[in-house]
Tab-separated table of C-alpha atoms and ligand atoms in Angstrom:
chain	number	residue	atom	x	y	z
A	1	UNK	CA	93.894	88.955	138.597
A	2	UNK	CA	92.541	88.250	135.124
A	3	UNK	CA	92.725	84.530	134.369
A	4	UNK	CA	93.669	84.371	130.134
A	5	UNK	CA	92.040	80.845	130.102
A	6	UNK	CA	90.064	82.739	126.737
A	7	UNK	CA	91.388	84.976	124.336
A	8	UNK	CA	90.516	88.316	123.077
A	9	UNK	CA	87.952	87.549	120.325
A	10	UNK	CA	84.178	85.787	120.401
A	11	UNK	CA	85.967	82.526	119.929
A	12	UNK	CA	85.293	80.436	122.278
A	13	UNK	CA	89.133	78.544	123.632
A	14	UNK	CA	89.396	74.953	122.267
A	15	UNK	CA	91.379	72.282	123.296
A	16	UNK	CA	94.245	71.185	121.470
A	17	UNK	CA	93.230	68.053	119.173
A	18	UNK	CA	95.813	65.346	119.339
A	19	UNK	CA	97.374	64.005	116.403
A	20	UNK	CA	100.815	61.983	118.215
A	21	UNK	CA	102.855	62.862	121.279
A	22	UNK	CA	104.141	65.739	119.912
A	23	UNK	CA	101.532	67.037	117.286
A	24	UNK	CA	98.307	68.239	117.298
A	25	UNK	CA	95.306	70.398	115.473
A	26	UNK	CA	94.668	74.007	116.763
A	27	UNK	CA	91.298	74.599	115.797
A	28	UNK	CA	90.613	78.327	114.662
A	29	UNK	CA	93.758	79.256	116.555
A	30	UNK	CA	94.493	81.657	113.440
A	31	UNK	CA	91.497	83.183	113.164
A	32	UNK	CA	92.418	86.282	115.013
A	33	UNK	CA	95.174	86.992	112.701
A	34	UNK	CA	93.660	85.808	109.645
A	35	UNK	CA	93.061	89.054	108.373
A	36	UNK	CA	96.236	90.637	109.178
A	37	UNK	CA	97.703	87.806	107.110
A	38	UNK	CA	95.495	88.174	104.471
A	39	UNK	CA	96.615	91.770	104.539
A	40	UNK	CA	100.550	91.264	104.088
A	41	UNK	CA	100.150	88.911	101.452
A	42	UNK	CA	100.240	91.757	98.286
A	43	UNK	CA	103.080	92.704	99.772
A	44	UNK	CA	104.804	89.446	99.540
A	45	UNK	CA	103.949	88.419	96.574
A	46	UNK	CA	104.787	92.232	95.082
A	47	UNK	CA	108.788	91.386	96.528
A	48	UNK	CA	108.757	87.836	95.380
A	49	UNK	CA	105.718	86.570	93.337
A	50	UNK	CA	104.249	83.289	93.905
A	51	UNK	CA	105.942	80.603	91.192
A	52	UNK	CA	105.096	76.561	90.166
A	53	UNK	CA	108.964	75.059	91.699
A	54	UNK	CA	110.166	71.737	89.935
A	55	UNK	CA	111.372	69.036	91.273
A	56	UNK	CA	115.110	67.136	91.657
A	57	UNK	CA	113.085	64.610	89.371
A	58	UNK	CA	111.713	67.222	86.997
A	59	UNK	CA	108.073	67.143	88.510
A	60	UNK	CA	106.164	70.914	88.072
A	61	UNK	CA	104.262	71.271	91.301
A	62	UNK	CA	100.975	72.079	91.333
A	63	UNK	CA	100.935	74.603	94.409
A	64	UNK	CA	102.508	77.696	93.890
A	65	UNK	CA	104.931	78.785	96.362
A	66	UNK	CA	106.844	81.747	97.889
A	67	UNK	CA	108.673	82.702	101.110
A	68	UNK	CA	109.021	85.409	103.450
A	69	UNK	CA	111.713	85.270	105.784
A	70	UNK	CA	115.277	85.393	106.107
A	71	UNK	CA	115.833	81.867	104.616
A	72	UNK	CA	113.532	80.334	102.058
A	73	UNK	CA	112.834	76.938	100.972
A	74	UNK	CA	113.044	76.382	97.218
A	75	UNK	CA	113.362	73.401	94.625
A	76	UNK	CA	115.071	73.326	91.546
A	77	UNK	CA	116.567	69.921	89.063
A	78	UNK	CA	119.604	70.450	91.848
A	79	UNK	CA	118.053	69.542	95.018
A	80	UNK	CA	115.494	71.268	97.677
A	81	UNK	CA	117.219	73.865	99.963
A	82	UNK	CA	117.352	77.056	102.071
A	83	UNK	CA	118.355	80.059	100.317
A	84	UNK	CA	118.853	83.274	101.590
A	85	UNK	CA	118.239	84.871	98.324
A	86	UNK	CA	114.886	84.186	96.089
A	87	UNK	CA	116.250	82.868	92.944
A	88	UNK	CA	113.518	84.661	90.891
A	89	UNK	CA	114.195	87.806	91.935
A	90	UNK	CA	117.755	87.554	92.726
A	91	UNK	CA	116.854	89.059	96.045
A	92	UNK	CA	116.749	88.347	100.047
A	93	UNK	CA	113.017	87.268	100.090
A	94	UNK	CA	110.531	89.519	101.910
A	95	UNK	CA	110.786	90.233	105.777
A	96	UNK	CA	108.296	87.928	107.379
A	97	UNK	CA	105.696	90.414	109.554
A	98	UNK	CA	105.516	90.705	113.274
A	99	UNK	CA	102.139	88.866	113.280
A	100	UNK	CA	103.235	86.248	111.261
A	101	UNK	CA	106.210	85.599	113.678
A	102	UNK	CA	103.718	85.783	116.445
A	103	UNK	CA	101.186	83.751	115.661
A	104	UNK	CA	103.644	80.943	115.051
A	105	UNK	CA	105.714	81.347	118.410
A	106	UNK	CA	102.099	81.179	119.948
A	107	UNK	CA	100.528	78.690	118.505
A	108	UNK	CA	104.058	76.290	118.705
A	109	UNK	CA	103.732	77.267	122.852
A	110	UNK	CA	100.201	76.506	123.164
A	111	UNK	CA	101.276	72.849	121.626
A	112	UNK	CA	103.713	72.451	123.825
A	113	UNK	CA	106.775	73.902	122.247
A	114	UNK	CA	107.968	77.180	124.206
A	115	UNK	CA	110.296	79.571	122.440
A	116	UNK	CA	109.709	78.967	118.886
A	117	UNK	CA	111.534	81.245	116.848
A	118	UNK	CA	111.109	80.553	113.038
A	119	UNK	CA	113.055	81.870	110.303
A	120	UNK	CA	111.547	80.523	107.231
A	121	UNK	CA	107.634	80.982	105.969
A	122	UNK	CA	106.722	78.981	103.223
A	123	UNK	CA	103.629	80.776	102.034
A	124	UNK	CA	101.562	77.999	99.592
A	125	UNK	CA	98.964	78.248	97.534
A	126	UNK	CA	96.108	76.126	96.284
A	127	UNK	CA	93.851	75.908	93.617
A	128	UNK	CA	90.793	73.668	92.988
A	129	UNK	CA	92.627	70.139	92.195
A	130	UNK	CA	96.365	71.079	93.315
A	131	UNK	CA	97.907	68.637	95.769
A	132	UNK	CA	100.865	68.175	97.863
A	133	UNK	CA	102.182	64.576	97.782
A	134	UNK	CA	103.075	62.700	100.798
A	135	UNK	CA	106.812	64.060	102.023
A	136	UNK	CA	108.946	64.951	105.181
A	137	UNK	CA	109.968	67.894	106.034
A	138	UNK	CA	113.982	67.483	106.464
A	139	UNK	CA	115.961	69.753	105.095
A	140	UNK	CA	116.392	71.697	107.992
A	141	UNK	CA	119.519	71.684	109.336
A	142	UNK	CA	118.166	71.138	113.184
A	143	UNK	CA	114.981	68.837	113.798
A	144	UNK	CA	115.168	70.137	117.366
A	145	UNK	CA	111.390	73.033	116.589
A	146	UNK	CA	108.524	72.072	115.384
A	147	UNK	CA	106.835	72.984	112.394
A	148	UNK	CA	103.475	75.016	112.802
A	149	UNK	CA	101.588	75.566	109.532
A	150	UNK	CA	98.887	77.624	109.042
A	151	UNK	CA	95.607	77.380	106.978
A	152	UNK	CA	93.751	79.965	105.387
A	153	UNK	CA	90.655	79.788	102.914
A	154	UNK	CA	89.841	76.974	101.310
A	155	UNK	CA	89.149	73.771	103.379
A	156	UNK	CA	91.718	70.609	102.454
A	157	UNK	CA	92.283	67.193	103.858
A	158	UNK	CA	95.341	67.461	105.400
A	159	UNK	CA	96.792	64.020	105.245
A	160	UNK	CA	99.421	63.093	108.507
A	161	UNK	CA	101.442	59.507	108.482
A	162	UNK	CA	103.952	58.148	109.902
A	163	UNK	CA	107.750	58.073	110.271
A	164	UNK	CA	108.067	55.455	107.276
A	165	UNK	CA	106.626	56.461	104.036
A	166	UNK	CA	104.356	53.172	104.230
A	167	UNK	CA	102.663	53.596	107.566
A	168	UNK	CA	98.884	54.133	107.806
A	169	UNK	CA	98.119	57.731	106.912
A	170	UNK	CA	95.090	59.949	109.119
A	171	UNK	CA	93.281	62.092	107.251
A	172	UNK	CA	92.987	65.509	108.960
A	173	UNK	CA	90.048	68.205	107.581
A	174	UNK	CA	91.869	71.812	108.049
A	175	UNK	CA	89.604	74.656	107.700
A	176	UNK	CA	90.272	77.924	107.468
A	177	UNK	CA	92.429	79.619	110.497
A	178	UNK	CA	93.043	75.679	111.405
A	179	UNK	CA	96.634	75.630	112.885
A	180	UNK	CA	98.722	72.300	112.993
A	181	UNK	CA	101.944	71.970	114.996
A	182	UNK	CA	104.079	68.741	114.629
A	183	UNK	CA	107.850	68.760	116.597
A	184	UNK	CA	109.049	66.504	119.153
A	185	UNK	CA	109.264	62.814	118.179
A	186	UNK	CA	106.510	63.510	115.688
A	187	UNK	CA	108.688	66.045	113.755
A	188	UNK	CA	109.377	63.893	110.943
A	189	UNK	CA	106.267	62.370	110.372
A	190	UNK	CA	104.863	61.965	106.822
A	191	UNK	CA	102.570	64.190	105.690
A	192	UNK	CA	100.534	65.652	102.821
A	193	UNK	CA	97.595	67.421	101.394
A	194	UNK	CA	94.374	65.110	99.016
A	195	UNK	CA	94.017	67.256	95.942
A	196	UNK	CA	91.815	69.941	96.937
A	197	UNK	CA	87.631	70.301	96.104
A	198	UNK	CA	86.151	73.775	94.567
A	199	UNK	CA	84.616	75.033	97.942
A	200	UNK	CA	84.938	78.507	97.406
A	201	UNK	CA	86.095	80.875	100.703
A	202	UNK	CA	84.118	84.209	101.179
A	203	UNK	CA	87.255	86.143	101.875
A	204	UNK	CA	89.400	83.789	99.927
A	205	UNK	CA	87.190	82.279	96.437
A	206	UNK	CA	88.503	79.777	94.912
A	207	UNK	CA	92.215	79.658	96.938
A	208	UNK	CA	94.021	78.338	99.995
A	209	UNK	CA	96.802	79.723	101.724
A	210	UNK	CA	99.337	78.087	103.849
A	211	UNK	CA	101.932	79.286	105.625
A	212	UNK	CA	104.476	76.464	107.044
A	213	UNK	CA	106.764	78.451	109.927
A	214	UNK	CA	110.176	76.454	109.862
A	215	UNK	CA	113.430	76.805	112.022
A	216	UNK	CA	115.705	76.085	109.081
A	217	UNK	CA	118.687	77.773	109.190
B	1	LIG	C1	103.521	71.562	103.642
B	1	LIG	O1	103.677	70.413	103.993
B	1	LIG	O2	104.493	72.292	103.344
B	1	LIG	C2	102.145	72.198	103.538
B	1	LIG	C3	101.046	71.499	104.236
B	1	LIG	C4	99.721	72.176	104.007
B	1	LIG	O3	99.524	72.854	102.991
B	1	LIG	O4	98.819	72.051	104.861
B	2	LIG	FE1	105.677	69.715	104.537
């Protein structure tokens, strides 16, 4: 019998880092798909291209989003919510790929969270100076799965609170193929990303890439 303790690639197996009962940093846990990820990404953004959403209060974000997935999140002077259909393209957003479905079902189990099956991917992307201020993510209609989000490229300071907008804030470094999984009682915990520094990627340049896998629907 072949014991899996390490998985099929030179990196060595690292321990989970805790970040709360129920959340914690995967460290390189992506890096095996990273290119396959990489890869789909044209493909995406060629079905529904990456756009700057505004907010309920009129805000223009500064990361540019898109989804892939049978339901995708979106914002508009209305109200955040799930749609079904991109309303750029007036069409059902792209199929999310096996690998990305994979890599999120395995990374939520290896935190602790057996049988994720997500059916929204937020695919986000930052440039030098774009920032994601400190939010919840609740407009998913069950809290009951985690959230596993994925980053690729650039490094970022990912920031993670707590359950009240006020509570003291930890400030997480996420590098590339970094994997963070909050569910459980940690699944509405505060979080955000410090606007990000020009360290360029080699496969990446000047960009980072996240992909937030979401049980919405
Ligand atoms: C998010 O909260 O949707 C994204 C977090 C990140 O980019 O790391
Ligand atoms: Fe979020």
């Amino acid at each position: 019998m072949t014991l899996e303790l390490f998985p099929a690639t030179d990196e060595p197996f690292r321990a989970p880092e805790p970040l709360g009962p129920g959340a914690c940093v995967l460290r390189g846990f992506a890096l095996p798909f990273a290119s396959e990820l990489l890869a789909a990404l044209p493909r995406i953004e060629g079905v529904s291209p990456f756009r700057h959403l505004v907010t309920p209060g009129g805000y223009t974000m500064s990361v540019a989003m898109t989804n892939c997935g049978p339901l995708g999140w979106v914002s508009d002077r209305s109200g955040y919510r799930y749609d079904a259909i991109d309303p750029l393209s007036q069409k059902p957003w792209p199929a999310m790929p096996a690998a990305f479905a994979r890599l999120a079902r395995e990374a939520a189990e290896t935190a602790g969270f057996a049988g994720f099956r997500p059916d929204a991917c937020l695919v986000n992307r930052y440039e030098p100076g774009t920032r994601l201020s400190l939010h919840q993510d609740r407009d998913e209609r069950d809290h009951g799965a985690p959230i596993v989000s994925v980053s690729l490229g650039m490094p970022a300071v990912f920031q993670f609170g707590g359950l009240a907008r006020g509570d003291a804030v930890e400030r997480v470094p996420l590098a590339h193929g970094d994997v963070v999984v909050w569910g459980g009682p940690d699944r509405l915990r505060f979080h955000g990303v410090l606007p990000l520094k020009d360290k360029p990627h080699p496969l990446l340049g000047s960009v980072r890439i996240n992909l937030t896998f979401r049980k919405a629907g």
